[in-house]
Coordinates of C-alpha atoms in Angstrom, one line a residue:
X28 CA -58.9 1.1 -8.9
X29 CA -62.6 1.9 -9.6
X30 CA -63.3 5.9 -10.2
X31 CA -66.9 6.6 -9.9
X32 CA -68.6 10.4 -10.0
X33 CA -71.8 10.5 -8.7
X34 CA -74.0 13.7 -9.2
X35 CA -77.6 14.4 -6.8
X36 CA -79.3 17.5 -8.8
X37 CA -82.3 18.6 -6.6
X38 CA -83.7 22.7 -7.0
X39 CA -81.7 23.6 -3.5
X40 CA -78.6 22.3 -4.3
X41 CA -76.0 20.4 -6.5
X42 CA -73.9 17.5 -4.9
X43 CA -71.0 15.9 -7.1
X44 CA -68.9 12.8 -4.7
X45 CA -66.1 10.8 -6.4
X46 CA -65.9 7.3 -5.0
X47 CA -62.7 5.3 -5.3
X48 CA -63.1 1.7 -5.3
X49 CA -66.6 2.7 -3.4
X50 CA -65.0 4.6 -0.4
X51 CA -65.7 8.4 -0.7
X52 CA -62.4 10.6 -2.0
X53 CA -64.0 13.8 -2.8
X54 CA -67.5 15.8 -2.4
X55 CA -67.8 19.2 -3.7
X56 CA -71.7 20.9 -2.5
X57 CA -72.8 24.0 -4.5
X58 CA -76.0 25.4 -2.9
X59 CA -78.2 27.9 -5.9
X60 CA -78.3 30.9 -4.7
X61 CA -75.0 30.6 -3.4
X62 CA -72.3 29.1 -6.2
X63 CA -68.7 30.4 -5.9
X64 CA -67.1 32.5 -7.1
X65 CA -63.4 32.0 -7.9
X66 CA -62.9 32.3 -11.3
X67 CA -65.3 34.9 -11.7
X68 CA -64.3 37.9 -14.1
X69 CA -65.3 41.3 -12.9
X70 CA -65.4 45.1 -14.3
X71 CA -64.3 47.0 -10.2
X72 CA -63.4 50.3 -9.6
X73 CA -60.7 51.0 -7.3
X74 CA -62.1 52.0 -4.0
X75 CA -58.8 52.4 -2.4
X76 CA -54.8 52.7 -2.8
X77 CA -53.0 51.0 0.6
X78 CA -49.2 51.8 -0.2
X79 CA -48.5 50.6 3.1
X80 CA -49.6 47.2 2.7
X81 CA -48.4 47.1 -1.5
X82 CA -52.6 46.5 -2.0
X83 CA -55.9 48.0 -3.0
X84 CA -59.7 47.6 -2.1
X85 CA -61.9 46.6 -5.4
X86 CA -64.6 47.7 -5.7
X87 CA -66.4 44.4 -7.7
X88 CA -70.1 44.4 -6.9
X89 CA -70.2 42.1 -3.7
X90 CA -70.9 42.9 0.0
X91 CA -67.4 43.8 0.2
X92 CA -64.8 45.2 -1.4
X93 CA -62.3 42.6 -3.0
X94 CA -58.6 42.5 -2.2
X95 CA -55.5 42.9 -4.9
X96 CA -52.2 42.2 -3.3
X97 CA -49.5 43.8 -5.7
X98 CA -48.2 40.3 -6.1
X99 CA -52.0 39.2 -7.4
X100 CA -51.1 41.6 -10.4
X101 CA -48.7 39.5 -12.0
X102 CA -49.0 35.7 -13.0
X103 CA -48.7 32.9 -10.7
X104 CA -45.8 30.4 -11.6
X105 CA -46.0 28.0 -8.4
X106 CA -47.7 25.2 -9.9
X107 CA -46.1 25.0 -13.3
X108 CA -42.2 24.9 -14.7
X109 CA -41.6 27.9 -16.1
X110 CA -38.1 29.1 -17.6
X111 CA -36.0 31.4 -14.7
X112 CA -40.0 31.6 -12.8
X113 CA -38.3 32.4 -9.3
X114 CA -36.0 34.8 -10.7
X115 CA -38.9 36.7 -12.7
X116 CA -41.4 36.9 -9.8
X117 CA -38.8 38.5 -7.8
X118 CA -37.6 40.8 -10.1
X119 CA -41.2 41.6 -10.5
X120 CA -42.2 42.1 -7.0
X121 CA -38.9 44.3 -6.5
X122 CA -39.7 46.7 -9.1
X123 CA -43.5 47.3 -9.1
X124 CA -45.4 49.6 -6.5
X125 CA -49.0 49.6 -5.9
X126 CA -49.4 52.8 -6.9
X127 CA -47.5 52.6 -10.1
X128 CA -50.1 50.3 -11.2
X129 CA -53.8 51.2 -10.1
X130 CA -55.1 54.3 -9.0
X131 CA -58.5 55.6 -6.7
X132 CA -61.4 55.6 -9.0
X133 CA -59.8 52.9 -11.9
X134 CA -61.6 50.6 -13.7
X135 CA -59.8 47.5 -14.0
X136 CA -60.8 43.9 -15.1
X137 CA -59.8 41.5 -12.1
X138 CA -60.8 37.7 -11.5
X139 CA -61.7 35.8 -8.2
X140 CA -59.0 34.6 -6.3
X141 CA -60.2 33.3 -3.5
X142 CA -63.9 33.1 -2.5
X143 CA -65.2 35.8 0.5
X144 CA -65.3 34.1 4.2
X145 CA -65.6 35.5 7.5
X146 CA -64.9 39.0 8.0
X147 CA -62.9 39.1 4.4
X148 CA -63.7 40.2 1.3
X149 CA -62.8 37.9 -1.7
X150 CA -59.2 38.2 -3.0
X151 CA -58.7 39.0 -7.3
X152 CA -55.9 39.1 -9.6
X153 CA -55.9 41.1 -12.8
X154 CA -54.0 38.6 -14.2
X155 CA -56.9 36.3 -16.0
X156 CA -56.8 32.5 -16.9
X157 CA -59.3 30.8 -19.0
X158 CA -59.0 26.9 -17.9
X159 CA -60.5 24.5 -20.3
X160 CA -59.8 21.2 -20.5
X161 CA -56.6 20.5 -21.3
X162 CA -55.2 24.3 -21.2
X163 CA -55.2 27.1 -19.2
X164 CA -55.4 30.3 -21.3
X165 CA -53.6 33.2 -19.8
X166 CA -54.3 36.5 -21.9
X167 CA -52.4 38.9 -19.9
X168 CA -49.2 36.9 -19.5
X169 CA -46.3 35.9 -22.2
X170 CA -45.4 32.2 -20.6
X171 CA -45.6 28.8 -21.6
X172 CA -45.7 26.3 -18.5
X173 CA -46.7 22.4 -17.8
X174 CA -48.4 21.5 -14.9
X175 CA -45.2 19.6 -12.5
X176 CA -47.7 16.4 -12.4
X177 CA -47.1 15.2 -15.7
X178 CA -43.5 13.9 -15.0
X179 CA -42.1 12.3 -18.1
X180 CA -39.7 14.2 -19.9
X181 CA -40.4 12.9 -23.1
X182 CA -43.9 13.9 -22.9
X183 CA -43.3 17.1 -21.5
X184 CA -41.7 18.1 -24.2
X185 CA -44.2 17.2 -26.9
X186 CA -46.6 19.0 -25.4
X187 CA -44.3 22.3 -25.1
X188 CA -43.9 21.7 -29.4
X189 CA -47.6 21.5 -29.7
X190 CA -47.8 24.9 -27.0
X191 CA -45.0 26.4 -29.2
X192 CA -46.6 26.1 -32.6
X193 CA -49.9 27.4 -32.0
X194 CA -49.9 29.1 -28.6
X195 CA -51.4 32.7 -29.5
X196 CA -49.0 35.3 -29.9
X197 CA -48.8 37.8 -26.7
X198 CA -50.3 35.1 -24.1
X199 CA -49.9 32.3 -22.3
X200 CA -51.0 28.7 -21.9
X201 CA -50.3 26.8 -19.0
X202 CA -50.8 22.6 -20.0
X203 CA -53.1 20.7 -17.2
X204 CA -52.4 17.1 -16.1
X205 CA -55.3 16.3 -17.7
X206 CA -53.6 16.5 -21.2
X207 CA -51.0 14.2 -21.1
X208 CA -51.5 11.5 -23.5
X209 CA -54.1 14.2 -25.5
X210 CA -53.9 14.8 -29.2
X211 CA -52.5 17.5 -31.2
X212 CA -55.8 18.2 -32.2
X213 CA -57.7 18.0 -28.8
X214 CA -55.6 20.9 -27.4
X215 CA -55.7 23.3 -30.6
X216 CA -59.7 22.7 -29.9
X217 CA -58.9 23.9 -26.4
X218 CA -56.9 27.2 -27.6
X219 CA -59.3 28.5 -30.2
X220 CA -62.4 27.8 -28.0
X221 CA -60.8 30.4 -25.2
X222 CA -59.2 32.7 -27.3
X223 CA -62.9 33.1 -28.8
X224 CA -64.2 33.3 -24.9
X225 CA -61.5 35.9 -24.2
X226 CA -62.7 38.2 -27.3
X227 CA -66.2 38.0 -25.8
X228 CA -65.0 38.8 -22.3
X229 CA -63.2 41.9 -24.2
X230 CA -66.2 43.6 -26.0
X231 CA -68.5 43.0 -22.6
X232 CA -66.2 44.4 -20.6
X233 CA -65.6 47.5 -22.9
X234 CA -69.6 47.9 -23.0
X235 CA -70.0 48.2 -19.3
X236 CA -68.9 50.3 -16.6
X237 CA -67.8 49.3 -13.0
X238 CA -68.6 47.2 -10.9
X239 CA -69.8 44.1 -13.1
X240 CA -69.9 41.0 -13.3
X241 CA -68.3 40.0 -16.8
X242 CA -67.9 36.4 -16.9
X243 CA -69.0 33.7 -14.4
X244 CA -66.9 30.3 -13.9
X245 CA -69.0 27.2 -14.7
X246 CA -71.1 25.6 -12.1
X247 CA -70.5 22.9 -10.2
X248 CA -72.4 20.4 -12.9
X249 CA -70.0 21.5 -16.0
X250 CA -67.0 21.9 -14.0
X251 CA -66.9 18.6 -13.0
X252 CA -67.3 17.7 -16.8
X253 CA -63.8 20.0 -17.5
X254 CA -61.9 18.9 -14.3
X255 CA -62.9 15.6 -13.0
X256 CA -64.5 13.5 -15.8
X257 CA -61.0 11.9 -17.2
X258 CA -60.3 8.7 -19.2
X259 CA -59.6 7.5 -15.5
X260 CA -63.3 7.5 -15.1
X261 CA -65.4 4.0 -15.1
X262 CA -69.0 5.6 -14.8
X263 CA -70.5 8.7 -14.0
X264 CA -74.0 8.7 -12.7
X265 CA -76.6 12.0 -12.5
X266 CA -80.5 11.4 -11.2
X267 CA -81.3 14.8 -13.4
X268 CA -82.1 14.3 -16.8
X269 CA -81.8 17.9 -17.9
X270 CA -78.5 18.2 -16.3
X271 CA -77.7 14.7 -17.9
X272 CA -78.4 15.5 -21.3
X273 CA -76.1 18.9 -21.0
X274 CA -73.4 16.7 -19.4
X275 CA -73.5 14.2 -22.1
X276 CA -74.1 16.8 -24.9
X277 CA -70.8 18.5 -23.7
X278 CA -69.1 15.4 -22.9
X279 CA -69.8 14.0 -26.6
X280 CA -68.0 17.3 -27.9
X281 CA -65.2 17.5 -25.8
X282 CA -64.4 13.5 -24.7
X283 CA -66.4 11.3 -27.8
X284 CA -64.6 8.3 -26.5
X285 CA -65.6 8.1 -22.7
X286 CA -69.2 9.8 -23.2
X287 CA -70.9 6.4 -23.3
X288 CA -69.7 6.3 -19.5
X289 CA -72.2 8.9 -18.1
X290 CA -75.9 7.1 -17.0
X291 CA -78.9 8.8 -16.4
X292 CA -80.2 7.6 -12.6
X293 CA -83.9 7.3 -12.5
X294 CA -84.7 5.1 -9.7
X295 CA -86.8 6.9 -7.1
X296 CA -83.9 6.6 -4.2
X297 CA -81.9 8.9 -3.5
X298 CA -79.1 8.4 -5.5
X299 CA -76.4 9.1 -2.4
X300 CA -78.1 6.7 -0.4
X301 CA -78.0 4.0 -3.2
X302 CA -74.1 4.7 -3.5
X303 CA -73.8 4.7 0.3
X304 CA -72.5 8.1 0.2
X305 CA -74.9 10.2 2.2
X306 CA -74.0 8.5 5.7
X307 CA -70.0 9.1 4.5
X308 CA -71.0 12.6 4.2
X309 CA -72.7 13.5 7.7
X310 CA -69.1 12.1 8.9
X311 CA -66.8 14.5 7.4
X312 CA -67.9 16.9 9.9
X313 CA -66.7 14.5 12.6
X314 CA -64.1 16.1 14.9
X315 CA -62.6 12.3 15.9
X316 CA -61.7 10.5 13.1
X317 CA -60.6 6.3 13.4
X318 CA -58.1 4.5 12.1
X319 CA -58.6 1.4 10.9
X320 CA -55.8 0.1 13.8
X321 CA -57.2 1.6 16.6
X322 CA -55.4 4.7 16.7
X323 CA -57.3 8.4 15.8
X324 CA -56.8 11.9 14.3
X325 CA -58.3 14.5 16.8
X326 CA -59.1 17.5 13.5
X327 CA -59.7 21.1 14.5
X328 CA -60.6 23.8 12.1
X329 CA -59.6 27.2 12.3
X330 CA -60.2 30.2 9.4
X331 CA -56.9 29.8 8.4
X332 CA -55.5 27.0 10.1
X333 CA -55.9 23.5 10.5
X334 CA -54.3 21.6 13.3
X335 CA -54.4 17.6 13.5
X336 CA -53.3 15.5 16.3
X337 CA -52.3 11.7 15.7
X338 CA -53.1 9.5 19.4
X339 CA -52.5 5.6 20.0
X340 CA -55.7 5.3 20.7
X341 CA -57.0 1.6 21.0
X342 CA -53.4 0.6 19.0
X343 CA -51.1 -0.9 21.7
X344 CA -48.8 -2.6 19.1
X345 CA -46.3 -5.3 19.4
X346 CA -43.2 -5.8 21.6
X347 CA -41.6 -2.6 20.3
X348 CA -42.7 0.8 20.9
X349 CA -40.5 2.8 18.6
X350 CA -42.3 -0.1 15.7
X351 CA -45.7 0.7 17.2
X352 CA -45.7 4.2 17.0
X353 CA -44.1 4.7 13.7
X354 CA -46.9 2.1 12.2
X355 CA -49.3 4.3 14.2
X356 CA -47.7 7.4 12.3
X357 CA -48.0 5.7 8.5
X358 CA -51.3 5.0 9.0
X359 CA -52.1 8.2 10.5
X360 CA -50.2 9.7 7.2
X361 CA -52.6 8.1 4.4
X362 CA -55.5 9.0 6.7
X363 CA -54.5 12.5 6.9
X364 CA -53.8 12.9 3.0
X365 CA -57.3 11.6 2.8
X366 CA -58.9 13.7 4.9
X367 CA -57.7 17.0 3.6
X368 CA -58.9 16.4 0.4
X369 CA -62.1 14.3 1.6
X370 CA -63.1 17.8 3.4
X371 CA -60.9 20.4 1.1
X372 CA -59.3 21.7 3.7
X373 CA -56.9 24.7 2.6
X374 CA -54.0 27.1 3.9
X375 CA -51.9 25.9 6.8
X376 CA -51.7 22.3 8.4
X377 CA -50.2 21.7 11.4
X378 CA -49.7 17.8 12.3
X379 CA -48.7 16.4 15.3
X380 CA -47.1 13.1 14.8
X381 CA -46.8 10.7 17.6
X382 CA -43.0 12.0 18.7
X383 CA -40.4 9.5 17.3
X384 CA -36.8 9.1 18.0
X385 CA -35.4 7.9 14.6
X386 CA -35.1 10.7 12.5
X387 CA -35.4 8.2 9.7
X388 CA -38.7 7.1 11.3
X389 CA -39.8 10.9 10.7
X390 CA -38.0 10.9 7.2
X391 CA -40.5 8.1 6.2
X392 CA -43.3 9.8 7.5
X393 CA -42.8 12.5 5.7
X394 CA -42.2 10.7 2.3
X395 CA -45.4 8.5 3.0
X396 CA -47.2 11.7 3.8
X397 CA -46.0 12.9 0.2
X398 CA -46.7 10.2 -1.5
X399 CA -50.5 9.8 -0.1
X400 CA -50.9 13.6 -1.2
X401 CA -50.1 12.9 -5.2
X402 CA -53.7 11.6 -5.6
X403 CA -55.0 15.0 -4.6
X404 CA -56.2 17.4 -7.2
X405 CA -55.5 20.2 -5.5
X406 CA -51.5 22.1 -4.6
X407 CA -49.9 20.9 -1.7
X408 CA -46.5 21.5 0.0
X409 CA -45.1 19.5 2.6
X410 CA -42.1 21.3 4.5
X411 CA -41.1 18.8 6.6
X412 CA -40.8 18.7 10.9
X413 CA -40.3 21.9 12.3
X414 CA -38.0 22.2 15.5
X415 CA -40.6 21.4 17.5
X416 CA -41.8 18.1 16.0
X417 CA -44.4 19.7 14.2
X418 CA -45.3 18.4 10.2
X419 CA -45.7 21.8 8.3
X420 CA -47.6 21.8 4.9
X421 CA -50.0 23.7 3.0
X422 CA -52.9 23.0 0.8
X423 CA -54.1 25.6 -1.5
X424 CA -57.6 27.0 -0.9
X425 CA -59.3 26.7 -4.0
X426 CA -63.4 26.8 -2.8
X427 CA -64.7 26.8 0.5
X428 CA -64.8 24.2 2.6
X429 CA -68.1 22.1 3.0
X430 CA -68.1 22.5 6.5
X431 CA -68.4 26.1 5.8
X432 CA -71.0 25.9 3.2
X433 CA -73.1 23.9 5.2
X434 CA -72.4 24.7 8.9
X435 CA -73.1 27.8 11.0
X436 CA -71.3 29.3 14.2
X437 CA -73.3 28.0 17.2
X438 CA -74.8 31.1 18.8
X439 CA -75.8 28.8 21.7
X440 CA -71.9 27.9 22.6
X441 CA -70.3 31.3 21.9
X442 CA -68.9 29.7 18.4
X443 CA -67.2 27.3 20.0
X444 CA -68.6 25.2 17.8
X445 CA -70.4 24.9 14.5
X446 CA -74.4 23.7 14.4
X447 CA -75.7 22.6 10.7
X448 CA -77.6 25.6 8.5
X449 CA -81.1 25.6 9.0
X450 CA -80.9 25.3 5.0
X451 CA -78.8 22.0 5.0
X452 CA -81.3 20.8 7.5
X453 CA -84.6 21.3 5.6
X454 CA -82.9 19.5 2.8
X455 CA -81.8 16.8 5.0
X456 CA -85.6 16.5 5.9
X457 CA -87.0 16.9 2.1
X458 CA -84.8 13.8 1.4
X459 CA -86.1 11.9 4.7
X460 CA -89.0 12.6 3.5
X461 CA -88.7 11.4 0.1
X462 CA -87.5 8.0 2.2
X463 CA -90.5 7.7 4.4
X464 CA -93.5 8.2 1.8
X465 CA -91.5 5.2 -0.3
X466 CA -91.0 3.2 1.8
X467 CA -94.5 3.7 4.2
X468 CA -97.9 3.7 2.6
X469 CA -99.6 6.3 5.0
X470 CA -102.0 9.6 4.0
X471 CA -100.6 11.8 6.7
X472 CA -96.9 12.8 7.9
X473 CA -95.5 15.0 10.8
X474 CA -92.6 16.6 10.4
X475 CA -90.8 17.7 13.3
X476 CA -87.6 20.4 13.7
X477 CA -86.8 23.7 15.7
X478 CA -88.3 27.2 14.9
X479 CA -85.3 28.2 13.0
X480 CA -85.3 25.4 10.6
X481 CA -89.2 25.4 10.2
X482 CA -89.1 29.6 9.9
X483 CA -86.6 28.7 6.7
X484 CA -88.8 26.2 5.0
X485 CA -91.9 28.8 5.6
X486 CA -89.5 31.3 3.9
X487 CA -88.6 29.5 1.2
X488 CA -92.1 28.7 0.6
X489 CA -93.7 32.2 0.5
X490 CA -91.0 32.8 -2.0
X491 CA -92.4 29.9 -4.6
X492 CA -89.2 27.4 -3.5
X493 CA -90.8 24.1 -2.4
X494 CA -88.4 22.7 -0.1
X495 CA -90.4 19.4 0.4
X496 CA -91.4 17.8 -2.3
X497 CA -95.2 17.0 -3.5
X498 CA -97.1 13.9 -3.3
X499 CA -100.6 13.3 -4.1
X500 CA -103.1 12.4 -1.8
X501 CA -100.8 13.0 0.7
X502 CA -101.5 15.4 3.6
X503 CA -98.4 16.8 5.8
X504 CA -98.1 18.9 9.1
X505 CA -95.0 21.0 10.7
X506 CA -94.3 21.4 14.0
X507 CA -91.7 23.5 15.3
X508 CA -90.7 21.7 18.2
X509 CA -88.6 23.6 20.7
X510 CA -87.6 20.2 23.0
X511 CA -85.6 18.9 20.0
X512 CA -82.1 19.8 19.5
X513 CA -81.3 22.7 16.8
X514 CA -79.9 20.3 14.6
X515 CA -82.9 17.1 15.3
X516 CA -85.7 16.9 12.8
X517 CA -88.3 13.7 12.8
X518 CA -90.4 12.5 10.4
X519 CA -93.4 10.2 10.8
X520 CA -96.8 8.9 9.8
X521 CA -99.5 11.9 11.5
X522 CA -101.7 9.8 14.1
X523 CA -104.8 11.7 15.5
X524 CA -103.6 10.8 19.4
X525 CA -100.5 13.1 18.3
X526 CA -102.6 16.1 18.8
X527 CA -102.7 15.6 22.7
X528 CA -99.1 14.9 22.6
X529 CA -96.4 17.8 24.2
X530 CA -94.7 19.7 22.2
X531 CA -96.5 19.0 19.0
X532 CA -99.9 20.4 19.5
X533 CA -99.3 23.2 17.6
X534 CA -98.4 20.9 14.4
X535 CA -100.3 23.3 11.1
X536 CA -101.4 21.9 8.3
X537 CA -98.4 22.5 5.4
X538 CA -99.9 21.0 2.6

């Protein structure tokens, strides 16, 4: 299989899609202004004790006050053996109270669970980890644990002697998948780099007082460096040579013998559209997905719920129904795993299988399920039917959705449904217009989109952030149109008979 990471760098936003053998596995969006925040450390201040609920109310510098669950106070040991870790979580949660651990008015150091959404603040854990490439540094925690994905015993074990030997005395260090097969030598290089980050994160956090921020998690450009750029890798392609040369200055550090694989993209296309990406991308937010049989996946997202409905469809089988739904079902299976990782969907999933009869039918459902899940970075936990022929599984949130970063609740439907940000639109139109002025030799352009969307560009503007971008000698207009759809843009060559038109008459000259 081909593994390809391609990285679009513009001023708005950063864009990292991983391509498997050229069909798209993964996109992560960070928009500036607005990068996330789990694995933030913070300096908060306990705004409130909830004995009733074993949790408190952080106070960490955001909108709203974080959330620290009693059980957020001590390590998590879900997605890594550790010795007797059932038995030591539950003796912990037994024996600790919220109040006999924070009080009102503490300052404690927590980090970023889970990022804020809806109506909820974001959820933190004093207990900190430090992930670098091959290691997760825990300071707070006395364990030693490998990640459950590197299955072979024997080099399990090597990498516990390695941990053993020089894992800093007091803490813990959890190993990642990534470091199986990795030197001695590579994973020292990992310890001693985030001990020395942890002793920094010490003297801040003793220098300031509550609520700061006292350590920010990498951005999307440098955590995809860490997390995703593996030996596995055949190429990895930015279109920003300042990010490119801090990618590959990192990379020649950290990975010497796979930097060679990173290439600077200079062509003046957009990069996405070159890899056939960007048309992938408008279709994650499809509610219908197709099979490639016939049958479909009906996909409907709730905050903390996700429900998924397999149909027939257009698949009518064979002779044997019992043989064409279960092929229906396997399908549906891989294109689920897919799916939930193509749109990193997290927390609970709820999928409703065609029904079958043969429980050994649903027993290989289940284990095809399972097995098309093992090339997701992310936790997952298939349970299994329920009693009312339901799959139950989780995924673990870990950032926000992209739906979420780039969609808005439709005011016009009564959030029924979800309309695209006026900010992913304008960038949407920056990059049709980079397209049209390339490809059509013209002096003037029109661009077209509602009020809203128009209002943001204006905004952004004012405030010295050019949201389209500059071309010399050419002229372009804006028109707020208020017969397009809140989603609809256009952009075309400016014609002098356009100024009689409806509905564009008031096009103003932008620049």
């Amino acid at each position: 299989m081909r593994r390809e990471i391609i990285a679009d760098v513009t001023p708005h936003e950063a864009r990292v899609a991983l391509l498997e053998d050229g069909e798209l596995a993964e996109v992560q969006v960070e928009l500036r202004g607005n990068e996330r925040l789990v694995g933030n450390i913070y300096k908060g201040r306990v705004a409130n004790v909830l004995p009733g609920m074993q949790a408190a109310f952080v106070d960490i510098g955001l909108d709203r006050n974080a959330f620290l669950y009693v059980g957020d106070i001590l390590a998590d040991k879900s997605d890594f053996d550790f010795p007797d870790a059932e038995g030591v979580v539950e003796r912990e949660l037994r024996d600790v109270n919220i109040r006999d651990v924070v009080k009102k008015g503490q300052e404690i150091m927590v980090q970023v669970l889970k990022q804020p959404g809806g109506t909820k603040g974001a959820r933190i854990t004093t207990h900190i980890t430090l992930p670098g490439r091959t290691i997760v540094l825990m300071p707070t925690v006395d364990h030693i644990g490998v990640s459950r994905k590197i299955e072979d015993e024997k080099e399990r074990e090597r990498l516990k002697d390695i941990l053993m030997e020089y894992k800093p005395k007091g803490m813990g260090i959890i190993v990642r998948t990534a470091a199986a097969g990795c030197t001695k030598e590579e994973m020292i290089r990992d310890i001693h780099f985030l001990e020395r980050l942890w002793e920094r994160i010490q003297k801040k956090s003793a220098l300031v007082s509550a609520p700061r921020l006292i350590h920010a998690e990498e951005t999307l450009m440098f955590r995809t460096v860490r997390d995703m750029f593996t030996a596995d890798i055949d190429s990895f392609v930015i279109n920003d040579r300042e990010y490119y040369e801090k990618v590959l200055t990192i990379a020649e550090i950290t990975q010497p013998e796979i930097a060679d694989r990173i290439k600077l993209y200079t062509e003046p296309e957009n990069v996405f559209d070159v890899y056939n990406v960007e048309n992938k991308i408008d279709k994650i937010f499809s509610r219908k997905v197709w099979l490639d049989n016939g049958a479909y996946l009906i996909i409907d997202e709730a905050e903390a719920l996700t429900a998924i409905d397999v149909n027939t469809g257009k698949y009518i089988g064979e002779d044997d129904l019992q043989e064409t739904i279960l092929n229906a079902n396997l399908e549906a299976a891989k294109k689920i795993a897919k799916q939930l990782r193509l749109r990193d969907i997290g927390g609970i999933i709820i999928i409703d299988f065609i029904d079958m009869i043969d429980k050994k039918n649903e027993d290989l459902v289940v284990a095809t399920l399972k097995e098309a899940l093992k090339n997701d970075r992310t936790k997952t936990n298939v349970i299994g039917f329920t009693g009312l022929g339901l799959v139950e599984m989780t995924r673990k949130k870990v950032r926000r959705r992209v739906s979420a970063l780039l969609q808005l609740p439709c005011g016009d439907c009564a959030a029924s449904g979800r309309v695209m940000a006026p900010s992913a639109i304008a960038i949407k139109i920056r990059r049709e217009v980079n397209r049209l002025v390339l490809g059509v030799e013209a002096d003037k352009y029109l661009i077209e989109t509602s009020p809203e969307t128009v209002h943001y560009i204006e905004e952004c503007n004012d405030k010295g952030i050019a949201m389209l971008p500059s071309f010399p000698g050419k002229t372009f207009y804006i028109s707020a149109n208020r017969k397009l759809d809140r989603q609809a843009y256009r952009v075309s060559v400016y014609t002098e008979a356009m100024r009689k038109e409806d509905g564009i008459r008031d096009a103003r000259l932008f620049f």
